Short mmCIF file of C-alpha atoms in Angstrom, two decimals:
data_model
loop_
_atom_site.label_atom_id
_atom_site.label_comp_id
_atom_site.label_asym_id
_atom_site.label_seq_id
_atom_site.Cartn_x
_atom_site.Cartn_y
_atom_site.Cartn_z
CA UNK O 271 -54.36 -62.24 -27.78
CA UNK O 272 -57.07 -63.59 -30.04
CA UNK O 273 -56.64 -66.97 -28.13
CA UNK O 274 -57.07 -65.50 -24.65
CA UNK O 275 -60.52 -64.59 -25.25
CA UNK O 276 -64.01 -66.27 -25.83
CA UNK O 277 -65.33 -66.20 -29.32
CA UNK O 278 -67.77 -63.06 -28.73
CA UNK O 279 -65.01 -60.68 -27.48
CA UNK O 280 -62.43 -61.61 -29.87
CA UNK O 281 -63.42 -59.16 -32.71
CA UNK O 282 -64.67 -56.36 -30.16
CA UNK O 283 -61.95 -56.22 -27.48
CA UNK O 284 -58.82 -56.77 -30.04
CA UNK O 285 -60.34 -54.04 -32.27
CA UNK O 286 -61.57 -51.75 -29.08
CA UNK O 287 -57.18 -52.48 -28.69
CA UNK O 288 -56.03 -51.86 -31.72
CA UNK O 289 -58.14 -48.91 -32.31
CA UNK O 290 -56.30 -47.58 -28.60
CA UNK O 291 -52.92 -48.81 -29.99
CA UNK O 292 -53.08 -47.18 -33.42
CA UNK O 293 -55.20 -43.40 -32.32
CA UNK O 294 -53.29 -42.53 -29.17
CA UNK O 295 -50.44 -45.26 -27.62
CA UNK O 296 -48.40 -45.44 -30.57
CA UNK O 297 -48.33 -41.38 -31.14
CA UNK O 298 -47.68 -40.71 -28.00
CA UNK O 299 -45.68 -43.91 -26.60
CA UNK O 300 -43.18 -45.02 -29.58
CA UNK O 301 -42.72 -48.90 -30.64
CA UNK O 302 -41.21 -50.37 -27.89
CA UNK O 303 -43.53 -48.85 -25.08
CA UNK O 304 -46.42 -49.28 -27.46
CA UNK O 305 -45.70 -52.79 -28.00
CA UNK O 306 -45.12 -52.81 -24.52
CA UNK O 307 -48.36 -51.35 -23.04
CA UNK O 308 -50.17 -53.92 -25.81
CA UNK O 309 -48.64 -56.95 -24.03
CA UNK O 310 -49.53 -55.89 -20.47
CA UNK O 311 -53.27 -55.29 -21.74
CA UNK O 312 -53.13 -58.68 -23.50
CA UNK O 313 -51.58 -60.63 -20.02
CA UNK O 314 -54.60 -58.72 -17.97
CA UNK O 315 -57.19 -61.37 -19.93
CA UNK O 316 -54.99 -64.43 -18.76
CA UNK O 317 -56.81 -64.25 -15.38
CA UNK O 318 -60.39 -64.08 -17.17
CA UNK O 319 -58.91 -67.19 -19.35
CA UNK O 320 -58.40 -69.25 -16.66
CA UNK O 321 -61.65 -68.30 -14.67
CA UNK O 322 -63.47 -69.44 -18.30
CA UNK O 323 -62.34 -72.79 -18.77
CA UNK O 324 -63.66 -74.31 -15.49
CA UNK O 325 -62.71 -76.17 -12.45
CA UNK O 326 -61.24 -79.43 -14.42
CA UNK O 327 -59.62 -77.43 -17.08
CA UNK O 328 -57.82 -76.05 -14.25
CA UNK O 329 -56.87 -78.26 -12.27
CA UNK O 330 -55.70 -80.36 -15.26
CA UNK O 331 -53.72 -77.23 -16.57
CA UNK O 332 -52.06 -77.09 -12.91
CA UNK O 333 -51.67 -80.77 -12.70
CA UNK O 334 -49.80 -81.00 -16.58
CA UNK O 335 -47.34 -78.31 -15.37
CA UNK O 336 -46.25 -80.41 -11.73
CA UNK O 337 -46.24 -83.39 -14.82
CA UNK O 338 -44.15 -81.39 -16.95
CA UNK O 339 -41.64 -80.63 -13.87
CA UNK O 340 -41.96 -84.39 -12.35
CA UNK O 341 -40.89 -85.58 -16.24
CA UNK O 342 -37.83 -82.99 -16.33
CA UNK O 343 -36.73 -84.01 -12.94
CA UNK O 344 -37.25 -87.95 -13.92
CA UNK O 345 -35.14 -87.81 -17.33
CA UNK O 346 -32.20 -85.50 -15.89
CA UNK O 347 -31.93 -87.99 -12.57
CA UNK O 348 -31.80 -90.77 -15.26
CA UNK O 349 -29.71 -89.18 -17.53
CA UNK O 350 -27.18 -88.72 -14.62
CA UNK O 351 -26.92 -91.95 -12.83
CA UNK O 352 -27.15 -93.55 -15.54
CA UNK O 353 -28.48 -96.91 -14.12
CA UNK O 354 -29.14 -100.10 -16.62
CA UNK O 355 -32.09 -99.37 -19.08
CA UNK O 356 -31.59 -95.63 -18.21
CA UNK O 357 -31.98 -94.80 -21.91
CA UNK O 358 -35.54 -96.17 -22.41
CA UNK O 359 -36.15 -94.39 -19.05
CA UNK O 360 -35.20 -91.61 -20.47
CA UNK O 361 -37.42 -91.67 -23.38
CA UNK O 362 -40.34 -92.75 -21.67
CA UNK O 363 -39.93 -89.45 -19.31
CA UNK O 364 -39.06 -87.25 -21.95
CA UNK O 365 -42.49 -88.35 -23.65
CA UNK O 366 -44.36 -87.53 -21.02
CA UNK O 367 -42.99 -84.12 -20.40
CA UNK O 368 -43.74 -83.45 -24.39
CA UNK O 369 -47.54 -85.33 -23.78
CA UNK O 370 -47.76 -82.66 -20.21
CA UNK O 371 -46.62 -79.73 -22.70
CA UNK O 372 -48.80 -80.08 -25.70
CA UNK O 373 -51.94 -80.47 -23.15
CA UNK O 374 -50.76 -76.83 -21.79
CA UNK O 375 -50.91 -75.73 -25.17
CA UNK O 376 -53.76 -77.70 -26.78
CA UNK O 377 -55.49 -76.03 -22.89
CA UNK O 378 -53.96 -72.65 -24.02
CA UNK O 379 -54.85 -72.04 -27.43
CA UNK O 380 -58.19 -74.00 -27.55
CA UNK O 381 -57.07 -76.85 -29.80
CA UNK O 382 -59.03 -79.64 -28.24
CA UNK O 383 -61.25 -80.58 -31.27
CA UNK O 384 -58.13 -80.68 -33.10
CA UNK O 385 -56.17 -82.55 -31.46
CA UNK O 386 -59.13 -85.08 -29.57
CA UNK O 387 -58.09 -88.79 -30.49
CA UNK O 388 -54.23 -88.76 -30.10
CA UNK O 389 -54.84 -86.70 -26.14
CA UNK O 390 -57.17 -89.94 -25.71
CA UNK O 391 -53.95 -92.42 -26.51
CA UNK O 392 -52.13 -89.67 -24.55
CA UNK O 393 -54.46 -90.10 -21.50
CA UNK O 394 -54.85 -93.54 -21.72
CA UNK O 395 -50.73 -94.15 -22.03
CA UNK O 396 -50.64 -91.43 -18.54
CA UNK O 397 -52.79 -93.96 -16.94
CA UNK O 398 -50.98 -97.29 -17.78
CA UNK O 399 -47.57 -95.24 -17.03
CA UNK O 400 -48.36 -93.93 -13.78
CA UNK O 401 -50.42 -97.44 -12.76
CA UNK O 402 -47.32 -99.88 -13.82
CA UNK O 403 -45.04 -97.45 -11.77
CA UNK O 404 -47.38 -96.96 -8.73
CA UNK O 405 -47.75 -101.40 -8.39
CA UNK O 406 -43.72 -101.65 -9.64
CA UNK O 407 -43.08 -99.26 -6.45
CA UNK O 408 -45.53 -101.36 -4.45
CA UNK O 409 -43.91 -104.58 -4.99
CA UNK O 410 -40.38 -103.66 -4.69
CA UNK O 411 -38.45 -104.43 -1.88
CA UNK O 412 -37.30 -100.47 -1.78
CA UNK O 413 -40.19 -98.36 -1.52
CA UNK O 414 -39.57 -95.26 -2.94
CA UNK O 415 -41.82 -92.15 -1.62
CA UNK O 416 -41.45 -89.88 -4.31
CA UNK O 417 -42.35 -92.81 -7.64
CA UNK O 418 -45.49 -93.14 -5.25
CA UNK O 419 -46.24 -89.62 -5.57
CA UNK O 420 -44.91 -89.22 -9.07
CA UNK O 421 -47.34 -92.30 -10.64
CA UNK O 422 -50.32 -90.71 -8.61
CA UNK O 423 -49.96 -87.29 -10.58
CA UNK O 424 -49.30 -89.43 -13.84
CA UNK O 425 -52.55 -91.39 -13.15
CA UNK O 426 -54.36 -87.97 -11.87
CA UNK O 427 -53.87 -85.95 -15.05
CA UNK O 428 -54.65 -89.15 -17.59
CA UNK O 429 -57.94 -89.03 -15.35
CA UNK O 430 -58.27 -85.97 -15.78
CA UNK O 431 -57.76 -85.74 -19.27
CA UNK O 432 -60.19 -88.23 -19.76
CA UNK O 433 -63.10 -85.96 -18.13
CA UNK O 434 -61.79 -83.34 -19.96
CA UNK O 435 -62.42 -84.86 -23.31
CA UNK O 436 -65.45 -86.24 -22.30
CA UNK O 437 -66.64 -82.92 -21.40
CA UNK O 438 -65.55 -81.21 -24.58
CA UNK O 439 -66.83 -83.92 -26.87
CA UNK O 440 -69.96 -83.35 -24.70
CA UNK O 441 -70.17 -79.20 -25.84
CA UNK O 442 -69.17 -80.36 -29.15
CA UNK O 443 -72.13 -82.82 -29.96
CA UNK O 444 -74.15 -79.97 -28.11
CA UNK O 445 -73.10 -76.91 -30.31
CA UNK O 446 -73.97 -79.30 -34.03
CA UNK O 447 -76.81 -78.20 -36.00
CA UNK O 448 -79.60 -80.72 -35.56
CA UNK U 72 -83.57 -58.47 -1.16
CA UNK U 73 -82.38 -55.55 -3.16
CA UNK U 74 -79.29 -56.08 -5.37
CA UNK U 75 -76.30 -54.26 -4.05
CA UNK U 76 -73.05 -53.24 -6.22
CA UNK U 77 -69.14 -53.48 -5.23
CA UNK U 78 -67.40 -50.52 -5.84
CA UNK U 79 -65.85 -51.90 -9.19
CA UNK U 80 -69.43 -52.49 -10.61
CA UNK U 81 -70.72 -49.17 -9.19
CA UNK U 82 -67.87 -47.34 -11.21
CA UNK U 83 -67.99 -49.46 -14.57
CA UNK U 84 -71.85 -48.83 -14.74
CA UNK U 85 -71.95 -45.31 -13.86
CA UNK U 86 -69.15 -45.03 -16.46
CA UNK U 87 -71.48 -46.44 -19.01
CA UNK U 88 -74.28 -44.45 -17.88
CA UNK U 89 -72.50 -41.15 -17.80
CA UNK U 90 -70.99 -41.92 -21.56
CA UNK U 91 -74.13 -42.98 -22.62
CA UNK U 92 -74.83 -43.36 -26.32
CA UNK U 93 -70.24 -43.89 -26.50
CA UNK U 94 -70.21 -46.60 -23.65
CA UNK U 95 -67.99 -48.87 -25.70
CA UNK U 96 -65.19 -51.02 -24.13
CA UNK U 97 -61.78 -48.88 -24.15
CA UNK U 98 -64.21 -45.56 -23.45
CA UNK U 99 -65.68 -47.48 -20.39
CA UNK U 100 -61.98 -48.18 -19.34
CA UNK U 101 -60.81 -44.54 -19.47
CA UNK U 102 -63.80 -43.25 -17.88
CA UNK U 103 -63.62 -46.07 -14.78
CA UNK U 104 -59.29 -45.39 -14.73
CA UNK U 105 -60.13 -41.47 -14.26
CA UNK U 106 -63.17 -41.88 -11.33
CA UNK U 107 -61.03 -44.51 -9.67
CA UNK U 108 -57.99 -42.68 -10.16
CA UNK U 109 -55.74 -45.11 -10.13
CA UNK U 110 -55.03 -47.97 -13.19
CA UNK U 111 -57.51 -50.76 -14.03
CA UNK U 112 -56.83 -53.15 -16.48
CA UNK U 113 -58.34 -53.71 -19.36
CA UNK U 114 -59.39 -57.58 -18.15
CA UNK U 115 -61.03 -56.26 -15.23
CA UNK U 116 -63.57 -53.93 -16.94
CA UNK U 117 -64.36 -56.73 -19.34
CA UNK U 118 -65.11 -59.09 -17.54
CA UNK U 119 -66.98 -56.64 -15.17
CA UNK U 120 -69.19 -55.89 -18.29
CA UNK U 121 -69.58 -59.52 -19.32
CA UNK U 122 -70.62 -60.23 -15.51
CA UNK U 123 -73.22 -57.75 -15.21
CA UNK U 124 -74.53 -58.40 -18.87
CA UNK U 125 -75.22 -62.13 -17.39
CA UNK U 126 -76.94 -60.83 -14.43
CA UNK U 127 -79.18 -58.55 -17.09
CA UNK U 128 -77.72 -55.17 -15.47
CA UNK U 129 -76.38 -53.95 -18.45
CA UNK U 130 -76.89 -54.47 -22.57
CA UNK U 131 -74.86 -54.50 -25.18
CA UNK U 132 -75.17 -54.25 -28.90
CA UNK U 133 -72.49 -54.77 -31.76
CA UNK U 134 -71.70 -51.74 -34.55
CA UNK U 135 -69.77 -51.74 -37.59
CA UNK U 136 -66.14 -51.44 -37.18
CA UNK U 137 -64.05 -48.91 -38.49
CA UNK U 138 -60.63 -49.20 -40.79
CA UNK U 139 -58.31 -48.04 -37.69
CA UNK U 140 -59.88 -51.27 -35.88
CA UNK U 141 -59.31 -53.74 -38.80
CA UNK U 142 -62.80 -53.20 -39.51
CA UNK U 143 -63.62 -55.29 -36.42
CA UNK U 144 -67.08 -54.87 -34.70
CA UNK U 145 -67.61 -52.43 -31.81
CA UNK U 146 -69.71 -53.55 -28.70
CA UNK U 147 -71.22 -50.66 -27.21
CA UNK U 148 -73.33 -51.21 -23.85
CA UNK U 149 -76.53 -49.22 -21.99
CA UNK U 150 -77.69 -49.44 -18.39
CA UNK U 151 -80.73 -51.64 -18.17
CA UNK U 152 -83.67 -51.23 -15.98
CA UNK U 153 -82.18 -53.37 -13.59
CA UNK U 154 -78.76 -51.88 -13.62
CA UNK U 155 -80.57 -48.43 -12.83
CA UNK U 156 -82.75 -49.95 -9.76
CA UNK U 157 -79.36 -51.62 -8.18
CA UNK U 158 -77.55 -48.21 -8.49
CA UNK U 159 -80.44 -46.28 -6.98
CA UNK U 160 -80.60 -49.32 -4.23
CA UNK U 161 -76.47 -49.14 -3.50
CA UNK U 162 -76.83 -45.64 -3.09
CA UNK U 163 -79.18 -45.78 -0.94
CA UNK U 164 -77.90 -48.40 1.63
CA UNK U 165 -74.60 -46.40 1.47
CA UNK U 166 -76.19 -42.81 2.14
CA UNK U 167 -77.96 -44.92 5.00
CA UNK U 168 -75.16 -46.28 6.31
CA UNK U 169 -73.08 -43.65 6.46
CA UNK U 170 -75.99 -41.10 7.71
CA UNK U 171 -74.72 -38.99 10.81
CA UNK U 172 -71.16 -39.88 10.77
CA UNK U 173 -69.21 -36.82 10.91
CA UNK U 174 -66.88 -36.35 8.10
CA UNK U 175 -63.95 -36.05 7.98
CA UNK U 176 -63.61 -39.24 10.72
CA UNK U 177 -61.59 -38.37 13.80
CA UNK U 178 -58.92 -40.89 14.86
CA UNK U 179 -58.22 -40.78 18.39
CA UNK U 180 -54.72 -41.03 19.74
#
């Protein structure tokens, strides 16, 4: 819950919560629906999270989940035909889904100071990924649509985390005591 | 140009003005969920009250917390100046605008 919200209405909204959980929704409610009613109070914030972080944060939220998806899709295909070199393949697509779901989280639960330089190598691996697959595709004598479209989103969200980090160093070196 | 309110703003400052010197968060909520009659949630309100703080509408001011809250802070909010003058000016339009229509409004077949 704590994670949803900006630093001045952590303390003030979960107490203002608590305070409603413990005086009259548990009393009146039990556990379960308690617990219940607390976790439909904490998922009406997610919209206000979202609308927080700003246009790139959003886009590169939206853009690490079609990532996420394009990576599952690539290393189950693989996995299944089973084509020479399928293994490494595999691996490579399986590391970008985990690089597409650790920039959800890291987006999620505010980590980016954190976890700044190895998202950098991250981004900057995206990048060379999706750019060696997007002129592999262009060269070959099959052209296959959906590697086109596949590198582009690879390339899209390394961009993107780029100007993302950029940004966030950018609040950082604003926010330090002079 | 006067500053007018949607109905959502209307509701969650006349809710603070009517609870006055108890306009904190959760009490805000209640009072908006009973005029609207029908269920808000809680991110709504909040981020009501966080928009019309920005625009200077509406003030807030942090107290000590109490055990039941984990001792966190509460933040209890007034009705500025300007939050008063874009009631008055809402009210106004709407009175205006709805001046000679003959309530309730007939629907004809």
């Amino acid at each position: 819950m704590e994670r949803l919200l900006a630093e001045r209405d952590r303390e003030t909204i979960v107490g203002d919560l608590r305070e409603e959980y413990a005086a009259s929704i548990l009393p009146n409610l039990g556990r379960l629906r308690a617990d219940s009613w607390y976790l439909r109070q904490a998922l009406s914030f997610v919209p206000r999270f979202f609308s927080e972080r700003g246009p790139t944060g959003e886009i590169l939220l939206c853009v690490s989940l079609v990532t996420l998806a394009c990576a599952c899709w690539l290393a189950a295909m693989e996995g299944l035909l089973r084509h020479p070199g399928y293994v490494t393949r595999v691996g490579v697509a399986i590391s970008i889904a985990v690089i597409s779901l650790a920039v959800i989280v890291v987006r999620m639960l505010h980590l980016e100071a954190r976890s700044e330089r190895w998202l950098w190598t991250a981004a900057v691996a995206l990048i060379g990924i999706g750019g060696h697959a997007f002129l592999r595709n262009a060269r070959a004598a099959h052209f296959e649509g959906f590697v086109l479209l596949i590198s582009l989103i690879f390339v899209l969200q390394g961009l993107l985390m780029l100007i993302f980090l950029g940004r966030s160093g950018e609040r950082e070196s604003r926010s330090l005591p002079t | 140009m006067a500053e007018l309110l949607g109905t959502f703003e209307q509701a969650v400052l006349l809710a603070v003005l009517r609870l006055g010197a108890d306009a904190y968060g959760r009490a805000i909520l209640n009072r908006v969920h009973e005029s609207l009659q029908r269920s808000v949630s809680a991110g709504s309100v909040y981020t009501t009250l966080d928009r019309l703080e920005a625009r200077g509408l509406v003030f807030s001011k942090l107290a000590e917390g109490t055990p039941t809250r984990g001792g966190r802070a509460r933040r209890y909010y007034n009705v500025a100046v300007a939050g008063m003058r874009a009631l008055s000016n809402t009210h106004r339009t709407l009175t205006t605008m709805w001046g000679g229509v003959k309530l309730p409004l007939q629907v004809n077949p």
